[in-house]
Short mmCIF file of N, CA and C in Angstrom, two decimals:
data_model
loop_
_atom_site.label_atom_id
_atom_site.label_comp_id
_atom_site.label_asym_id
_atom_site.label_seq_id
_atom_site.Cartn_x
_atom_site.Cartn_y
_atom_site.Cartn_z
N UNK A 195 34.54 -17.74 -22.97
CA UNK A 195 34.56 -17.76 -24.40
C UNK A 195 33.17 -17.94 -24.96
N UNK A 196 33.36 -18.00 -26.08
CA UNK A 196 31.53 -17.92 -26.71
C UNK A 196 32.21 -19.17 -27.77
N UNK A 197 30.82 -20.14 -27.47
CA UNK A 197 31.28 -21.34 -28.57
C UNK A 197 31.05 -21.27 -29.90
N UNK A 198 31.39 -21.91 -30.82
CA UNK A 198 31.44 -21.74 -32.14
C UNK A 198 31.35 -23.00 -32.43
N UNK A 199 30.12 -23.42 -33.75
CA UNK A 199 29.81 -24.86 -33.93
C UNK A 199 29.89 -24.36 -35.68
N UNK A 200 30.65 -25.27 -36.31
CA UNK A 200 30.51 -24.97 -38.04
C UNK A 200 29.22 -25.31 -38.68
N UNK A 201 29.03 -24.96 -39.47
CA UNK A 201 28.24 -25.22 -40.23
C UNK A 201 28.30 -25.24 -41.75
N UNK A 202 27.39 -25.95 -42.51
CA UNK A 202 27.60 -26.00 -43.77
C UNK A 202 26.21 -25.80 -44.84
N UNK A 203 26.52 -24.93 -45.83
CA UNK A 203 25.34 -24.33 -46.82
C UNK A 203 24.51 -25.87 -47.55
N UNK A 204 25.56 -26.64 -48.05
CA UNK A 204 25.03 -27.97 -48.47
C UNK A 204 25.81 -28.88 -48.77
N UNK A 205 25.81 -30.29 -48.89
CA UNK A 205 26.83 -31.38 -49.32
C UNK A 205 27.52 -31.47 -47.90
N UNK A 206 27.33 -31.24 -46.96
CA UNK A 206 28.31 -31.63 -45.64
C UNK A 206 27.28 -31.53 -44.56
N UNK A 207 27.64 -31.91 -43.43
CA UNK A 207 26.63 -32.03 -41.91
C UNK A 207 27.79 -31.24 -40.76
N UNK A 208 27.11 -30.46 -40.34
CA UNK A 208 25.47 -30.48 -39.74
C UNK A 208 26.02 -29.06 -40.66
N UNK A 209 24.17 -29.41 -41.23
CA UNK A 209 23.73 -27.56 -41.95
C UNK A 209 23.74 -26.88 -40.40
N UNK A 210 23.56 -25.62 -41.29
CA UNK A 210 23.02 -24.37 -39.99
C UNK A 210 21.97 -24.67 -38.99
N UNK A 211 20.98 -25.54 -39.78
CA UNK A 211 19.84 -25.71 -38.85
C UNK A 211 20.19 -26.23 -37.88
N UNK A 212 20.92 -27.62 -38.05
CA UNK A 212 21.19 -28.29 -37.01
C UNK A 212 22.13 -27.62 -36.16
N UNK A 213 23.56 -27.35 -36.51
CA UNK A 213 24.05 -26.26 -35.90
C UNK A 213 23.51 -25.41 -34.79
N UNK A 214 22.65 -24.97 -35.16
CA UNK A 214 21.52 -23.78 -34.72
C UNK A 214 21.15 -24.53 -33.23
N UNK A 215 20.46 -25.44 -33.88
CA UNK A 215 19.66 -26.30 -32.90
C UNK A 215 20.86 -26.93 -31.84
N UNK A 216 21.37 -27.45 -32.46
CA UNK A 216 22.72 -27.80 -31.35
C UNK A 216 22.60 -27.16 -30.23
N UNK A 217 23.49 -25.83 -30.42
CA UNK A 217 23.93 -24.67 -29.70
C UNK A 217 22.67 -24.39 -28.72
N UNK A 218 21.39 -24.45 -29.09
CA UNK A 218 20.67 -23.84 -28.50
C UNK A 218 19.99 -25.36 -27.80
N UNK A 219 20.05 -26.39 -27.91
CA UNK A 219 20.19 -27.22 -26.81
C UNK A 219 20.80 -27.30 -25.68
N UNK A 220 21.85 -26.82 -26.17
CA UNK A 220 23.24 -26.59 -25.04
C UNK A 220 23.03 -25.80 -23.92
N UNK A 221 22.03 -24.72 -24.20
CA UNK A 221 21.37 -23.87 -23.53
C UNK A 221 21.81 -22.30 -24.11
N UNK A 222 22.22 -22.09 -25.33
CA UNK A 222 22.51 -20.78 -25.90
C UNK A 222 21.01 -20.53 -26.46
N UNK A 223 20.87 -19.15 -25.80
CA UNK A 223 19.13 -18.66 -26.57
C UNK A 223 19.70 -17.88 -27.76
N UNK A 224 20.89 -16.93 -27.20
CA UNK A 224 21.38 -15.94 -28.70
C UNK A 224 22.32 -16.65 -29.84
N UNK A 225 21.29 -17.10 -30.94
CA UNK A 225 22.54 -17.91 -31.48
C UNK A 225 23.09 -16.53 -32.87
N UNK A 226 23.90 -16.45 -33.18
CA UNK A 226 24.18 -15.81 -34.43
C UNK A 226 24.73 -16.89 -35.61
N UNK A 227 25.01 -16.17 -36.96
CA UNK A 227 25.52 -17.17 -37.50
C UNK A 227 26.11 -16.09 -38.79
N UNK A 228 27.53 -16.36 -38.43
CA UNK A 228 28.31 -15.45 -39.24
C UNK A 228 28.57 -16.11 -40.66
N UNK A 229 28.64 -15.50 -41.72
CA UNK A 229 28.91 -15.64 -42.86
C UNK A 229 30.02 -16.01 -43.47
N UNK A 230 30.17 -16.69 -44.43
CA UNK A 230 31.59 -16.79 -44.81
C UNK A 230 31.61 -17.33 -46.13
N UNK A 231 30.63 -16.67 -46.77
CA UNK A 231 30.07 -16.70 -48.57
C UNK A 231 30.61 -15.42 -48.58
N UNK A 232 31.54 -15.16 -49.83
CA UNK A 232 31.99 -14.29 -50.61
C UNK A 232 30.63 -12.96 -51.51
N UNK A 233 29.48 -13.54 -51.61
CA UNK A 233 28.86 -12.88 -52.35
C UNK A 233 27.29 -13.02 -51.62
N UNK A 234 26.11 -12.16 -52.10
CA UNK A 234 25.09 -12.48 -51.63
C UNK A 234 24.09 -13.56 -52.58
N UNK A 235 23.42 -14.67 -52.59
CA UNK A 235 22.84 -15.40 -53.02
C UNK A 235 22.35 -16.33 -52.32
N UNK A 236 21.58 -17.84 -53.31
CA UNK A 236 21.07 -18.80 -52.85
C UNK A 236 21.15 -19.24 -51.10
N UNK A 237 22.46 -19.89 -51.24
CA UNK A 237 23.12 -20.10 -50.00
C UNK A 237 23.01 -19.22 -48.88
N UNK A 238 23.27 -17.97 -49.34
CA UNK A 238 23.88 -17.32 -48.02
C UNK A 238 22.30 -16.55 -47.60
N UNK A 239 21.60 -16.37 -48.54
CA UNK A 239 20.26 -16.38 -47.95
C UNK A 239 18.77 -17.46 -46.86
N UNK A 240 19.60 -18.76 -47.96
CA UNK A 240 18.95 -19.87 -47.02
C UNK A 240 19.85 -19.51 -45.57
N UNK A 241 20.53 -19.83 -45.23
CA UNK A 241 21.34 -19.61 -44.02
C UNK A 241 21.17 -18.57 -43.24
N UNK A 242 20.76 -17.57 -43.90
CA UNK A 242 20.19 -16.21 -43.08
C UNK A 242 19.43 -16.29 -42.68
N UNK A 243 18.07 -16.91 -42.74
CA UNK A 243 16.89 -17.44 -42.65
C UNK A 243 16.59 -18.41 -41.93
N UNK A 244 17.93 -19.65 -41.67
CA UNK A 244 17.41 -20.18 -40.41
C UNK A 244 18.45 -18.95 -39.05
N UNK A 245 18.71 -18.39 -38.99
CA UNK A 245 19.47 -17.74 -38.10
C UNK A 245 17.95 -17.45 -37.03
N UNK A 246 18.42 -17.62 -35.95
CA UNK A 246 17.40 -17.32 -34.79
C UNK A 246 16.91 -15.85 -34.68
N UNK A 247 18.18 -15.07 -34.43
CA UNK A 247 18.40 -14.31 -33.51
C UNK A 247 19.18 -12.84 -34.86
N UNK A 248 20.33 -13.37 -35.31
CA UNK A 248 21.06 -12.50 -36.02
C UNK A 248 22.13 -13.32 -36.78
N UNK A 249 22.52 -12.16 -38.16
CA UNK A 249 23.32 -12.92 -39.24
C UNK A 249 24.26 -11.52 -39.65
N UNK A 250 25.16 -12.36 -40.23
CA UNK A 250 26.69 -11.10 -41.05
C UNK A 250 25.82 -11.55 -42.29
N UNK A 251 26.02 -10.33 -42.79
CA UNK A 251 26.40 -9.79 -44.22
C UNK A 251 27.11 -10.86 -45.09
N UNK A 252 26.78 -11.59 -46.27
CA UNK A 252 28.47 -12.06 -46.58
C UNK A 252 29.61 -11.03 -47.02
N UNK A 253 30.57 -11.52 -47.27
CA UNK A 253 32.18 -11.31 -47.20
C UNK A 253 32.01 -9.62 -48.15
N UNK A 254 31.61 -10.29 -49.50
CA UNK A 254 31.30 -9.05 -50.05
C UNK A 254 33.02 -8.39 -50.44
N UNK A 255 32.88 -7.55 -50.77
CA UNK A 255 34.34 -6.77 -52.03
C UNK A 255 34.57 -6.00 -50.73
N UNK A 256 35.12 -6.59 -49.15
CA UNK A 256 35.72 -5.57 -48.28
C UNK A 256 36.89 -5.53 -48.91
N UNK A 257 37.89 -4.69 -48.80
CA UNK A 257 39.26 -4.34 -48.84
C UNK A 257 40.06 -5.92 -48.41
N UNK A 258 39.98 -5.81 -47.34
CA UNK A 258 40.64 -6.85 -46.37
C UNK A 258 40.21 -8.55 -47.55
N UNK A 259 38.92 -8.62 -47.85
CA UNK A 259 39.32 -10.12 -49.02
C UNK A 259 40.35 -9.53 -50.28
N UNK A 260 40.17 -8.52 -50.44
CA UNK A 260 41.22 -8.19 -51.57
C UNK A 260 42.43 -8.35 -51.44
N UNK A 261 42.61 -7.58 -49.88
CA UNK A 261 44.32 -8.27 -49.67
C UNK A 261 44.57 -9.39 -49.41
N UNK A 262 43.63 -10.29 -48.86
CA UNK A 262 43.98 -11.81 -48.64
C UNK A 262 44.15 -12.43 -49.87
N UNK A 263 43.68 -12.27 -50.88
CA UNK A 263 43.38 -12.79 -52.31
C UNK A 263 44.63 -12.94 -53.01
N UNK A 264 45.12 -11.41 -52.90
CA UNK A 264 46.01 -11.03 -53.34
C UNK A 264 47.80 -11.97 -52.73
N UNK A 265 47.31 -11.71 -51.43
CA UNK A 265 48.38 -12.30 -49.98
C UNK A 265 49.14 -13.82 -50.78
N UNK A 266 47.70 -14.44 -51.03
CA UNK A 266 47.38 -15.99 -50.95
C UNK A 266 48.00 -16.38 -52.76
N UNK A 267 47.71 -15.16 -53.76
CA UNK A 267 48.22 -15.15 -54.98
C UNK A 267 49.91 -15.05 -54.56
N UNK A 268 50.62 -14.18 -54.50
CA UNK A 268 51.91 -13.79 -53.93
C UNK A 268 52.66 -14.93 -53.66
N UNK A 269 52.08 -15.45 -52.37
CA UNK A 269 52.54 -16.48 -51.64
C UNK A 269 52.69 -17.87 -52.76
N UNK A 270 51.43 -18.02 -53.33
CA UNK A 270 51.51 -19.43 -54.10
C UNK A 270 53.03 -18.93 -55.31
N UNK A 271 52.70 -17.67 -55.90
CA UNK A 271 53.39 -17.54 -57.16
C UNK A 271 55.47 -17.66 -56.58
N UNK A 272 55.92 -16.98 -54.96
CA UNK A 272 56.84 -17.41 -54.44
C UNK A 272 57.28 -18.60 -54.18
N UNK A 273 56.52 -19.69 -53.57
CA UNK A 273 56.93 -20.98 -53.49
C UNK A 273 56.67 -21.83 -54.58
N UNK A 274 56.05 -21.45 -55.45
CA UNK A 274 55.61 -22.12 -56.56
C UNK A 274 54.75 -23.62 -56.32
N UNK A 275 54.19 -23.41 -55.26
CA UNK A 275 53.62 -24.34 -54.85
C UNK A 275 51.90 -23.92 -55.10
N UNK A 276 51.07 -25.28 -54.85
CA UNK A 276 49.48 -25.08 -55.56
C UNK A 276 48.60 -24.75 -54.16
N UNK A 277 48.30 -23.58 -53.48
CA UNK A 277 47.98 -23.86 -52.21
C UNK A 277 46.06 -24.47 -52.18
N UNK A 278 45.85 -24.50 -53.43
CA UNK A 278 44.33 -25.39 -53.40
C UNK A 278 44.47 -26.70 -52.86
N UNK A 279 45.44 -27.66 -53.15
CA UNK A 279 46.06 -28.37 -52.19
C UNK A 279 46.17 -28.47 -50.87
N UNK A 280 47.17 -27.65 -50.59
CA UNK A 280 47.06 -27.63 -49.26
C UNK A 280 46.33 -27.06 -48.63
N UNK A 281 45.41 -26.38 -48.93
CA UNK A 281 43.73 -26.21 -48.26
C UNK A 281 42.74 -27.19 -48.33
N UNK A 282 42.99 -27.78 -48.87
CA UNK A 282 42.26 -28.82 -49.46
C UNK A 282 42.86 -29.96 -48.00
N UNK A 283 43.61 -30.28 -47.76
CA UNK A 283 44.51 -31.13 -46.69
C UNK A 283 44.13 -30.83 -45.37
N UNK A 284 44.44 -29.51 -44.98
CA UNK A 284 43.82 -28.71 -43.90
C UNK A 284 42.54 -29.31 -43.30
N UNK A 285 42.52 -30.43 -42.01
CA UNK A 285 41.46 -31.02 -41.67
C UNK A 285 40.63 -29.79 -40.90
#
């Protein structure tokens, strides 16, 4: 498997850097660091920038966030339940 360490743009630990650095203590030389900002800006540029090696694109208007968007609208408006909540819970 190929490991995966989270990371965070700001307000949480470990940023990317550390992240970064982690992984590549561990003994990973190729680190990547995939995206998971909706749009291109501030954030998702700092983060590109510590990337070693290579970075995604963010999320951006693919098809596929449209249907999740949509999925995740559907779903809340059927159960009538608030799912910001329960994402929010989701350790």
């Amino acid at each position: 498997g190929v490991p995966v360490a989270p990371a965070y743009a700001s307000a949480a630990a470990p940023t990317v850097g550390e992240a970064i650095r982690a992984l590549r203590a561990r003994g990973h030389r190729h680190v990547a660091v995939a995206s998971c900002f909706t749009a291109p800006g501030r954030f998702a540029t700092q983060c590109a920038a510590q990337a070693p090696w290579i970075t995604s694109a963010p999320l951006g208007t693919h098809p596929s966030m449209a249907h999740l968007l949509l999925h995740r609208y559907d779903e809340a408006v059927k159960t009538g339940s608030d799912l910001r909540f329960r994402a929010m819970a989701t350790p």
